[in-house]
């Protein structure tokens, strides 16, 4: 058993160390359950080119793990808002703001995803997102933010995580005569990032709902 475990560790370490490449992190399409009764306000989501081009890199030995964060978030936030509001449009500017009840401009306050010692371990991902919200109604502009993490908080989170797509790489170490299917870090890190974004967005939706119901 010890020899097998040693083989696993050596195989995984060899797999990581053989990099010297940029590896894109693969994240599942954001899926948030639709509200039973959607809010009637029309929303303009403003995402400019600076936001959509945000990238985050983490380096481990010879490999650079890259998150196309802005590109992913512009779609994830849109899908999230669509689960709460009846009408959501997206634009790079607020020039047509007068046609909408609410204008939402997102911001990535912080994002961290330190590479773990082994691909078999979770990536302790954390993201803080902020929404700047303005309105064509008497409602005053306001800002809300939320921090989401990779941690699974309940059975629903565990079910979501289980259904996220995984990937595997088969590798063989000649010196130990040992081969195995190792989880592909590009997918495993993506699952942890998905959960962090999911937690932040669901909380932002709840805050939006509460603020609008109080107005």
CSV table of C-alpha atoms in Angstrom, one decimal, residues 27 30 148-153 156-158 160-161 164 190-200:
chain,number,residue,atom,x,y,z
A,27,UNK,CA,-15.0,26.4,-15.7
A,30,UNK,CA,-22.9,29.1,-14.5
A,148,UNK,CA,-17.6,33.7,-2.3
A,149,UNK,CA,-15.3,30.7,-1.5
A,150,UNK,CA,-14.7,27.2,-2.8
A,151,UNK,CA,-16.1,25.6,0.4
A,152,UNK,CA,-19.1,23.4,0.2
A,153,UNK,CA,-21.6,24.6,2.8
A,156,UNK,CA,-27.0,21.4,-2.2
A,157,UNK,CA,-23.5,22.6,-2.7
A,158,UNK,CA,-22.2,19.0,-2.6
A,160,UNK,CA,-23.7,21.0,-7.5
A,161,UNK,CA,-20.1,20.1,-7.1
A,164,UNK,CA,-19.5,19.7,-12.4
A,190,UNK,CA,-12.2,25.2,-12.3
A,191,UNK,CA,-14.7,23.4,-10.1
A,192,UNK,CA,-13.5,25.2,-7.0
A,193,UNK,CA,-13.6,28.5,-8.9
A,194,UNK,CA,-17.1,27.8,-10.0
A,195,UNK,CA,-18.3,27.3,-6.5
A,196,UNK,CA,-16.6,30.6,-5.3
A,197,UNK,CA,-18.3,32.5,-8.1
A,198,UNK,CA,-21.6,30.7,-7.6
A,199,UNK,CA,-21.6,31.7,-3.9
A,200,UNK,CA,-20.8,35.3,-4.6
